C-alpha positions as semicolon CSV with decimal commas, in nm:
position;residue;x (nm);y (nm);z (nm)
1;X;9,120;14,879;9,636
2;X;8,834;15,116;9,730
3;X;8,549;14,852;9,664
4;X;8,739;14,642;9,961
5;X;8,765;14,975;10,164
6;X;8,400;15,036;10,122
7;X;8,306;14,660;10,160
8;X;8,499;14,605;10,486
9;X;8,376;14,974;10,668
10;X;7,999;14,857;10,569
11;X;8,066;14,557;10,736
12;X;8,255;14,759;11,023
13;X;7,956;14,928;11,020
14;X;7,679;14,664;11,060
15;X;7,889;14,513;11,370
16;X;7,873;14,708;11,684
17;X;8,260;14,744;11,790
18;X;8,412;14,585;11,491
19;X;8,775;14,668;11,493
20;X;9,023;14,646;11,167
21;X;9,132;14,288;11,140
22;X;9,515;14,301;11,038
23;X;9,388;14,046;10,837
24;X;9,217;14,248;10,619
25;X;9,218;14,415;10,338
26;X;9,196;14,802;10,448
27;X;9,482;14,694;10,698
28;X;9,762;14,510;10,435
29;X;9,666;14,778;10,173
30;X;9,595;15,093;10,335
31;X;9,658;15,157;10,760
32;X;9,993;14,952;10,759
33;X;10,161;15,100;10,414
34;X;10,091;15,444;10,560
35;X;10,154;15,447;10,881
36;X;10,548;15,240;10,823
37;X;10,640;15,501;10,578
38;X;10,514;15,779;10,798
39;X;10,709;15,654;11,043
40;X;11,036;15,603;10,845
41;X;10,990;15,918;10,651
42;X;10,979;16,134;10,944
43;X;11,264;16,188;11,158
44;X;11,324;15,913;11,464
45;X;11,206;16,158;11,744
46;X;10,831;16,202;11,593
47;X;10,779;15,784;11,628
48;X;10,569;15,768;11,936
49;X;10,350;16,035;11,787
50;X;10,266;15,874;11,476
51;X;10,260;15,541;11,585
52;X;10,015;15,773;11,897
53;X;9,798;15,886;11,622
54;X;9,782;15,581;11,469
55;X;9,662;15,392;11,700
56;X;9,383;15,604;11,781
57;X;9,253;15,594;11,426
58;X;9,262;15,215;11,424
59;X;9,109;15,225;11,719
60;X;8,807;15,518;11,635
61;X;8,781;15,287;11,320
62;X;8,623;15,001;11,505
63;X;8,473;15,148;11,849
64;X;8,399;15,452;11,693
65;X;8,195;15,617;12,046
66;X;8,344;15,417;12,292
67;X;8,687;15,581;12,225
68;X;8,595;15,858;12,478
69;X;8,582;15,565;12,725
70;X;8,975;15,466;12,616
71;X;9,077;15,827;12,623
72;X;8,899;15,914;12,997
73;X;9,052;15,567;13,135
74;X;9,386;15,736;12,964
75;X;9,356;16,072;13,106
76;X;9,268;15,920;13,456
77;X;9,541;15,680;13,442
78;X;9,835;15,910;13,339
79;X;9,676;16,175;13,601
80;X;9,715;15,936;13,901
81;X;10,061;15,818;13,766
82;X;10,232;16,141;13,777
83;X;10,055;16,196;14,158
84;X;10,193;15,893;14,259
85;X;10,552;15,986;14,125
86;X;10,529;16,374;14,272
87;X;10,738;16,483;14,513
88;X;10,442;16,617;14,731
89;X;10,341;16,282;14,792
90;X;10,687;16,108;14,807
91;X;10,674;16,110;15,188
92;X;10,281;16,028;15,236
93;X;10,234;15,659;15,175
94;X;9,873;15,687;15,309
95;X;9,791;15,973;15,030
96;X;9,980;15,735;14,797
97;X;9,785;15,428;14,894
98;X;9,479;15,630;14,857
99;X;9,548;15,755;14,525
100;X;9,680;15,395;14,338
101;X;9,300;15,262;14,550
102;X;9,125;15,500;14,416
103;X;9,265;15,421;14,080
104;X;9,260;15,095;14,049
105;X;8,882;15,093;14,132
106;X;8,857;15,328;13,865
107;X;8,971;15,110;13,614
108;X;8,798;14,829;13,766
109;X;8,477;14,957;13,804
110;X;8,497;15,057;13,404
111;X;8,590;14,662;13,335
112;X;8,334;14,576;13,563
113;X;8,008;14,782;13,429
114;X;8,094;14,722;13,034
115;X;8,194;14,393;13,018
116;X;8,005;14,210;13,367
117;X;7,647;14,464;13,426
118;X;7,490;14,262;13,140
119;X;7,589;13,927;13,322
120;X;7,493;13,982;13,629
121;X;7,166;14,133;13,543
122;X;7,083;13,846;13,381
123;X;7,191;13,590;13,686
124;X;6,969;13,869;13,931
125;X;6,654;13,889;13,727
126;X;6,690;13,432;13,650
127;X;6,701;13,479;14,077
128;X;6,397;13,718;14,069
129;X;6,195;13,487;13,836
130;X;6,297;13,167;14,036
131;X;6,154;13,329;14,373
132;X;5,877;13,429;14,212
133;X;5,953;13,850;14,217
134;X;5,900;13,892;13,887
135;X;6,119;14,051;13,590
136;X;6,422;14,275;13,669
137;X;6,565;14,533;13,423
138;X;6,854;14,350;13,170
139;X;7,136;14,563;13,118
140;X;7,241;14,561;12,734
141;X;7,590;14,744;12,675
142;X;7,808;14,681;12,381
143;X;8,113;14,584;12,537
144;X;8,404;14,845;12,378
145;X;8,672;14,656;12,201
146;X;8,972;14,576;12,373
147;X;8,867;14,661;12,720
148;X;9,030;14,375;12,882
149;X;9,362;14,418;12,748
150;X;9,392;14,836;12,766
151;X;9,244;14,786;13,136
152;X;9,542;14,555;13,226
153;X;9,791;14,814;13,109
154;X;9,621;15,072;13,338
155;X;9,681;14,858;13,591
156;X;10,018;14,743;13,571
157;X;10,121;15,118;13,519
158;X;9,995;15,262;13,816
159;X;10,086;14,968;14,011
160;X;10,460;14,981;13,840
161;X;10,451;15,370;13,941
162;X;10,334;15,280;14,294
163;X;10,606;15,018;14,364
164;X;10,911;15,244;14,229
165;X;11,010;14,940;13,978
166;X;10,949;15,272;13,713
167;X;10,895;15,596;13,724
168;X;10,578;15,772;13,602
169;X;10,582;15,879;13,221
170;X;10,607;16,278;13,237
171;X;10,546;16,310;12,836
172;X;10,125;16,215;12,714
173;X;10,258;16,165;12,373
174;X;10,451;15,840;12,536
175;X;10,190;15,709;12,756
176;X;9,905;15,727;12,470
177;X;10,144;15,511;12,262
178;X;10,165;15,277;12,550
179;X;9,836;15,247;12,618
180;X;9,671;15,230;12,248
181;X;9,938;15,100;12,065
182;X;9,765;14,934;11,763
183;X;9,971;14,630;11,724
184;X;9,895;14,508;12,089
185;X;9,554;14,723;12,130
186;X;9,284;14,514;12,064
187;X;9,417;14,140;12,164
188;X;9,770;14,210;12,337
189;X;10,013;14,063;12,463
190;X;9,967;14,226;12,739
191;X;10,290;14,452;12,821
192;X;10,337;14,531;13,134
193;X;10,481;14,941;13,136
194;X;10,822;14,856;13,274
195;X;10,889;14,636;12,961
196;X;10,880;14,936;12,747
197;X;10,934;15,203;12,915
198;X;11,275;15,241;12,801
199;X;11,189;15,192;12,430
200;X;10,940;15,489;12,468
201;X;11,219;15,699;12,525
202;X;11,438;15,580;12,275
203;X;11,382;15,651;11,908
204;X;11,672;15,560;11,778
205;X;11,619;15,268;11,511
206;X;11,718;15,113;11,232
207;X;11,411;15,132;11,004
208;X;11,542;14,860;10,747
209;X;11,664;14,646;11,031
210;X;11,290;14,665;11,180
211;X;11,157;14,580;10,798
212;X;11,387;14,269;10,747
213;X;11,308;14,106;11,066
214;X;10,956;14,264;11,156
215;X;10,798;14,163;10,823
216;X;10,866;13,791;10,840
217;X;10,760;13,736;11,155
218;X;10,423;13,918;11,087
219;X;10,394;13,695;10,789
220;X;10,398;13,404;10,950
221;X;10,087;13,519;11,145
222;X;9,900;13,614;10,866
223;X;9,917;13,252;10,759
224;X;9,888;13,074;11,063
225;X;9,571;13,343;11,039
226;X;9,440;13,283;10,738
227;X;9,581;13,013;10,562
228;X;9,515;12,743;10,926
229;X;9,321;12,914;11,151
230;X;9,009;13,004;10,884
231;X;9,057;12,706;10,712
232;X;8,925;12,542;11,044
233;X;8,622;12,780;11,131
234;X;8,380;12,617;10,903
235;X;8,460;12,294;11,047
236;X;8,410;12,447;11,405
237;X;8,126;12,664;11,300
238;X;7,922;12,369;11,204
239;X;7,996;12,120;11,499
240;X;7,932;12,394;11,766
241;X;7,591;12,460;11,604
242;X;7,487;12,066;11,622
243;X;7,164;12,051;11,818
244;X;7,202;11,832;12,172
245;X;7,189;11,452;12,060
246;X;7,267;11,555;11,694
247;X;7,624;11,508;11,739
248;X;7,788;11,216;11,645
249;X;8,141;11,077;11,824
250;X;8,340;11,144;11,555
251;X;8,202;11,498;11,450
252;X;8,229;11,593;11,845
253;X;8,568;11,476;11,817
254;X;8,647;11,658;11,480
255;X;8,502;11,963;11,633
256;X;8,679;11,968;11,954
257;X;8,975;11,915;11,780
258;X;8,953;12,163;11,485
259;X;8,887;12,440;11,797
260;X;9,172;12,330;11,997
261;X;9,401;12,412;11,658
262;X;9,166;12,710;11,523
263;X;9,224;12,929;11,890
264;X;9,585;12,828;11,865
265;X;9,686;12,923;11,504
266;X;9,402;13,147;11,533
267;X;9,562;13,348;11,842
268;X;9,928;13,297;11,837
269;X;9,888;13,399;11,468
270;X;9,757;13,750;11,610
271;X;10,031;13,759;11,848
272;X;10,299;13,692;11,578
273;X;10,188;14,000;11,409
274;X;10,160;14,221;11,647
275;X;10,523;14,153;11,725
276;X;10,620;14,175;11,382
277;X;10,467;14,487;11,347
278;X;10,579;14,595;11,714
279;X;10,902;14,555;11,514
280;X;10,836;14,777;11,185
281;X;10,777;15,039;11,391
282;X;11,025;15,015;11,663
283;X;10,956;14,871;11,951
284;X;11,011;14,488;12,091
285;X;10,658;14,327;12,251
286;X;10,655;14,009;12,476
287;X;10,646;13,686;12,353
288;X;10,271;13,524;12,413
289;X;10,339;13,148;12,308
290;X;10,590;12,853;12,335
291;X;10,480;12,564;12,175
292;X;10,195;12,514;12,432
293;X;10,039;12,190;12,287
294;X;10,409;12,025;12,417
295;X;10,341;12,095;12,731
296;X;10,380;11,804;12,979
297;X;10,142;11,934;13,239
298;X;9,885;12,183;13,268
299;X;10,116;12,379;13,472
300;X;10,348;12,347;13,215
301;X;10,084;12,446;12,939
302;X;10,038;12,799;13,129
303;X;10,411;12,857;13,104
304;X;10,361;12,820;12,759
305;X;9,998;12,999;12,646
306;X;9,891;13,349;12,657
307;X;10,228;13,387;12,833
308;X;10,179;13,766;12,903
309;X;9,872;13,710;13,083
310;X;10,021;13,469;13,283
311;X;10,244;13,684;13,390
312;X;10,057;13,945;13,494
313;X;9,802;13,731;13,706
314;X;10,135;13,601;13,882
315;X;10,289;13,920;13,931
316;X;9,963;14,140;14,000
317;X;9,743;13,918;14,186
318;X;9,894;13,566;14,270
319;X;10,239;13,686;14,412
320;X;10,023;14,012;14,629
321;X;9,787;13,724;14,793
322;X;10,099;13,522;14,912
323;X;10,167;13,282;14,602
324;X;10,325;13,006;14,749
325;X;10,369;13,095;15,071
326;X;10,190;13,008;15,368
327;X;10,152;12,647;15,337
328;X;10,022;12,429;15,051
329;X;9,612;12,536;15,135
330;X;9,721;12,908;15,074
331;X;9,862;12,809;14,826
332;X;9,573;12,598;14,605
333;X;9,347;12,853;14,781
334;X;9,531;13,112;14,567
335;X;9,585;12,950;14,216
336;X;9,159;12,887;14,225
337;X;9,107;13,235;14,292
338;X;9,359;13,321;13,996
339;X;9,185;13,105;13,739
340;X;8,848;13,209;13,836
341;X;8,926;13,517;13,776
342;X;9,122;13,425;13,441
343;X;8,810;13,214;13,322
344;X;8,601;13,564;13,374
345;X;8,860;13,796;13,257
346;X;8,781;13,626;12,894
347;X;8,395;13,638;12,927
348;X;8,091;13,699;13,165
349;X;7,932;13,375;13,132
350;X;7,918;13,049;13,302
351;X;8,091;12,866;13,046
352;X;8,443;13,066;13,107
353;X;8,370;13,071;13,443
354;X;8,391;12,656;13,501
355;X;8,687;12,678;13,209
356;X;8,857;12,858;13,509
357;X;8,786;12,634;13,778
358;X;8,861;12,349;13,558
359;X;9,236;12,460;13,513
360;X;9,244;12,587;13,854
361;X;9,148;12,252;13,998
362;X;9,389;12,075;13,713
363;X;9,707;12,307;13,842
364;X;9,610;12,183;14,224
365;X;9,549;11,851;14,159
366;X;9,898;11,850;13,966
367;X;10,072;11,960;14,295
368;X;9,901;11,711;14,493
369;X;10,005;11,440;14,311
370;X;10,388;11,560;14,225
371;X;10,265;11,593;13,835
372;X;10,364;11,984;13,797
373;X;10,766;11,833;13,749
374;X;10,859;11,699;13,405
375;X;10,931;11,330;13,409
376;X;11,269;11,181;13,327
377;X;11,160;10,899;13,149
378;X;11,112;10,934;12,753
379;X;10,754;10,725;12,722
380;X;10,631;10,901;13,038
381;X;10,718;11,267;12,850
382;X;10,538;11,153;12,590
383;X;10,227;10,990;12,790
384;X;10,225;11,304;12,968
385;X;10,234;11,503;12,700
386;X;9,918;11,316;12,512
387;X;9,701;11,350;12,869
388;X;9,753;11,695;12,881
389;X;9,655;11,779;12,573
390;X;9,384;11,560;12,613
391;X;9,285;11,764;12,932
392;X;9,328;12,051;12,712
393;X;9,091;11,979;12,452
394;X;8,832;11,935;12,658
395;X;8,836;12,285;12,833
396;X;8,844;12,422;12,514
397;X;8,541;12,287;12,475
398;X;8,382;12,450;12,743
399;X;8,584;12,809;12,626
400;X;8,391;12,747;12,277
401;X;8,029;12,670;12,408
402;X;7,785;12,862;12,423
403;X;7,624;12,733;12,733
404;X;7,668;12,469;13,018
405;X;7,415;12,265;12,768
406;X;7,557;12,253;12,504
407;X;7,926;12,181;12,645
408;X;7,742;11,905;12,846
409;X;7,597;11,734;12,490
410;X;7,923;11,833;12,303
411;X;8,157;11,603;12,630
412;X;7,896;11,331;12,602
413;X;7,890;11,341;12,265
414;X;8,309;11,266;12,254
415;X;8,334;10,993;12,577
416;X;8,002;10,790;12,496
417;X;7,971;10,571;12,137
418;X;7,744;10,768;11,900
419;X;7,710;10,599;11,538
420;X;7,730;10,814;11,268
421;X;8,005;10,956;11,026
422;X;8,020;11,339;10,878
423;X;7,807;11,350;10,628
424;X;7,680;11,710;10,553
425;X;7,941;11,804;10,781
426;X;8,132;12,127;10,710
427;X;8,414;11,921;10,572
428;X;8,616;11,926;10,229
429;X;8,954;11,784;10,117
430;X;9,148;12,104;10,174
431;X;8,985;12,147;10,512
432;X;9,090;11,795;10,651
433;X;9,453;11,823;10,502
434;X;9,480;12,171;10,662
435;X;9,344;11,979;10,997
436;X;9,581;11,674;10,938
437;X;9,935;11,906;10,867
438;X;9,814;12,142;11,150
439;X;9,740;11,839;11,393
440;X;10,095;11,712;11,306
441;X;10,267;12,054;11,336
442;X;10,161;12,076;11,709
443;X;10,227;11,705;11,774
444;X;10,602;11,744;11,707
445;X;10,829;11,720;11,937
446;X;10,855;12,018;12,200
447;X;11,147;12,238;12,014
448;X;11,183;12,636;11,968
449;X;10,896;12,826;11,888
450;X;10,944;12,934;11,486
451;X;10,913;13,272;11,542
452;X;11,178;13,350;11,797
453;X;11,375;13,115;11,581
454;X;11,364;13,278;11,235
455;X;11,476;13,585;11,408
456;X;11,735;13,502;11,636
457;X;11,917;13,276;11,368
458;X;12,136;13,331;11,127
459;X;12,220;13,027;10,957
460;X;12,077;12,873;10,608
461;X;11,756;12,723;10,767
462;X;11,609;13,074;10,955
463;X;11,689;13,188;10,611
464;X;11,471;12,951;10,374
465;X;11,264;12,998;10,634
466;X;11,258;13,393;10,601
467;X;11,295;13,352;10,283
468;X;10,956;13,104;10,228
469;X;10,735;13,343;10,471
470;X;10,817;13,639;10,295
471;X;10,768;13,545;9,897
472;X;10,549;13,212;9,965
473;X;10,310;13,279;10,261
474;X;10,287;13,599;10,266
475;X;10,176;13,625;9,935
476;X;9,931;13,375;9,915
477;X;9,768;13,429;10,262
478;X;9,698;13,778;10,029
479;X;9,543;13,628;9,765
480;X;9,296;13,424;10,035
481;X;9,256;13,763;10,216
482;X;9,198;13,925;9,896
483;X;8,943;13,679;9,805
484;X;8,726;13,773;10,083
485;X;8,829;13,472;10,356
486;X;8,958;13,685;10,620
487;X;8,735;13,710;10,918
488;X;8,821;13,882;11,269
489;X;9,021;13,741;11,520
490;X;8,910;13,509;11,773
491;X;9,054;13,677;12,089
492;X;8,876;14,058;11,930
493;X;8,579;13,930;12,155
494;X;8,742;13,960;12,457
């Protein structure tokens, strides 16, 4: 058990902003065994401090520094939210106004410098050395982990407190386990403050109750993790790194489709165990996914992925610039804006930026031509169903490039004949049957999501199905994790 404790914090170590995969070693063996019993050892009303203290280890763990940045963005955050909520400013909506501006621009500008300087220094000194100025400085910052997602909860608190929908959180304790709870810390989903504030305040639990139902659900992340999701990287891995006019049609195609699965198992895996774990320790996180490869339309698909974030673009952004009011140009005017914006929130570079625009435009051409409404007709469901995913797959490959180029090669690559097959392609017999079940898996009929399912029901399927995760998966996503597959999660980067 040491050995992997000293093997994983070298490797920490040797990776600026690494955090603790909970696929990992140090997590399953160490941080999560600790940190359940402390919390059902102690008595109920010491939760939010341990789970609190918790979360700042994991978090020290992997940004080691740049926690200062989490705890000043913290301090700021739960300063402006009780000033908001005061009684001295009840009556002053411009001193309000003033404070929730100055605020937000606060957490903004923090966003902004670590995770876009390095970007737009780059696009400035390309400009300077296409007019002929000469070099400019490049800005080089390690971007903190899980800035994007511990920014958004900033944001939706003060902007909760602001609106009256909650009031502020009087107790620190409470608002640190808010903000740096380690289940949702690092890759979400993103809770908005007035889902939880009324679980902060209430520690009474049933610890077993959390176990039974918690631990299942976090197992089946761990495999969708490690069993799916890792199983596919390779495969990935290798077609990404294909030189322009290397690729063949078929190994674009492979690739392209091993990514669309990898982010999916790869992701919603994360998000199953953070709820699970959410859970175990007592509290209830958002659902983040709903079957989104059934989706009928692209509309329909953001119903269904990264639901949380979703959500907050609607309630935080879209529905304050008018959302659908106004006429239909307001209207397509305002879902671009949103998905630019969503294509940069991921990453500052070109790539994520056109991903954006490419849904944006999808959504508006959908309500242009009456697509955004599910059809009646069973073979048009299910044509509809196969073009969006098709429409899907190919934004993802712009998401997984690493430049305009290599998208460009990677498209061409899939919709023009190359010749060629996959030889000394990353590709082995368990790989391709882990491809083929996953492929099937999300080509099944749209139905209930499994994890909502295997806790809400009570009958003799949810229970196999309990049952299975907990003494087959579970274990044996262990062994592979044991073995030295696990690798960090996909959405860690942004």
């Amino acid at each position: 058990m040491i050995g992997y404790l000293l093997e994983f914090r070298a490797l920490a170590s040797a990776i600026p902003g690494t955090p603790m995969s909970f696929a990992s070693p140090l997590f399953l063996w160490f941080f999560m065994p600790v940190t359940l019993l402390a919390c059902w050892l102690l008595p109920p009303r010491h939760r939010n401090g341990v789970v609190a203290a918790a979360s700042l280890f994991f978090y020290t763990w992997g940004a080691g520094p740049y926690t200062v940045l989490l705890l000043s963005a913290i301090a700021v955050n739960y300063g402006a939210g009780l000033a908001l909520d005061s009684v001295r400013l009840r009556d002053r909506p411009c001193a309000r106004r003033a404070v929730l501006v100055a605020t937000v621009g606060w957490d903004v500008a923090i966003l902004a410098v670590w995770k876009y300087a390095g970007f737009a220094s780059r696009q400035i000194d390309a400009l300077s050395g296409l007019l002929g100025l000469g070099d400019t400085p490049i800005v080089a910052l390690a971007l903190p982990i899980g800035i994007s997602f511990f920014t958004f909860h900033h944001l939706s608190y003060v902007v909760d407190v602001y609106r009256g929908s909650t009031p502020a959180q009087r107790s620190p304790v409470r608002f640190i386990t808010y903000i740096t709870m380690f289940p949702q810390l690092v890759a979400g989903p993103i809770v908005r403050y007035h889902e939880i504030a009324a679980q902060l305040d209430d520690t009474r639990r049933d610890r077993f109750g959390g176990l039974a139902v918690g631990f299942p659900r976090f197992a089946l992340g761990l495999a969708k993790k490690v069993i799916v999701a890792d199983s596919l990287a390779p495969v990935v891995d290798a077609a990404f790194a294909h030189e322009g006019g290397q690729l063949t049609t078929a190994t674009a195609w492979l690739g392209a489709l091993a990514y669309t699965l990898q982010i999916y198992f790869d992701f919603s895996g994360y998000s199953d165990m953070a709820i699970g774990l959410g859970m175990m320790v007592g509290f209830r996180l958002p659902e983040n996914f709903n079957r989104p490869y059934s989706a009928y339309s692209i509309t329909d698909f953001w119903r269904r992925w990264h639901m949380s974030l979703s959500r907050w673009f609607r309630d935080y952004v879209y529905i304050p610039l008018g959302g659908n009011r106004g006429g239909a140009p307001r209207t397509y005017r305002n879902l671009l804006i949103i998905f630019v914006l969503c294509g940069f929130w991921h990453g500052a570079e070109w790539t994520f930026l056109v991903w954006g625009l490419y849904h944006g435009g999808l959504l508006v051409a959908e309500r242009l031509l009456g697509w955004d409404r599910p059809p009646r007709a069973v073979w048009a469901l299910a044509l509809r169903r196969g073009t969006t995913l098709l429409l899907v797959v190919v934004g993802w490959v712009l998401f997984r490039s690493q430049s305009m180029a290599e998208a460009a090669d990677m498209l061409q690559a899939m919709f023009t004949w190359r010749p060629g097959g996959l030889e000394e392609f990353a590709v082995n017999r368990q790989r391709m049957l882990t491809f083929a079940l996953a492929l099937v898996v999300v080509a099944l009929p749209a139905s209930r999501a499994l994890g909502p399912l295997i806790e809400s029901e009570r009958g003799p399927a949810a229970w196999v199905a309990r049952s299975a995760l907990t003494w087959v998966a579970a274990p044996y996503a262990a062994m592979l994790v044991a073995a030295g597959t696990f690798s960090p999660f996909l959405y860690y980067q942004f």
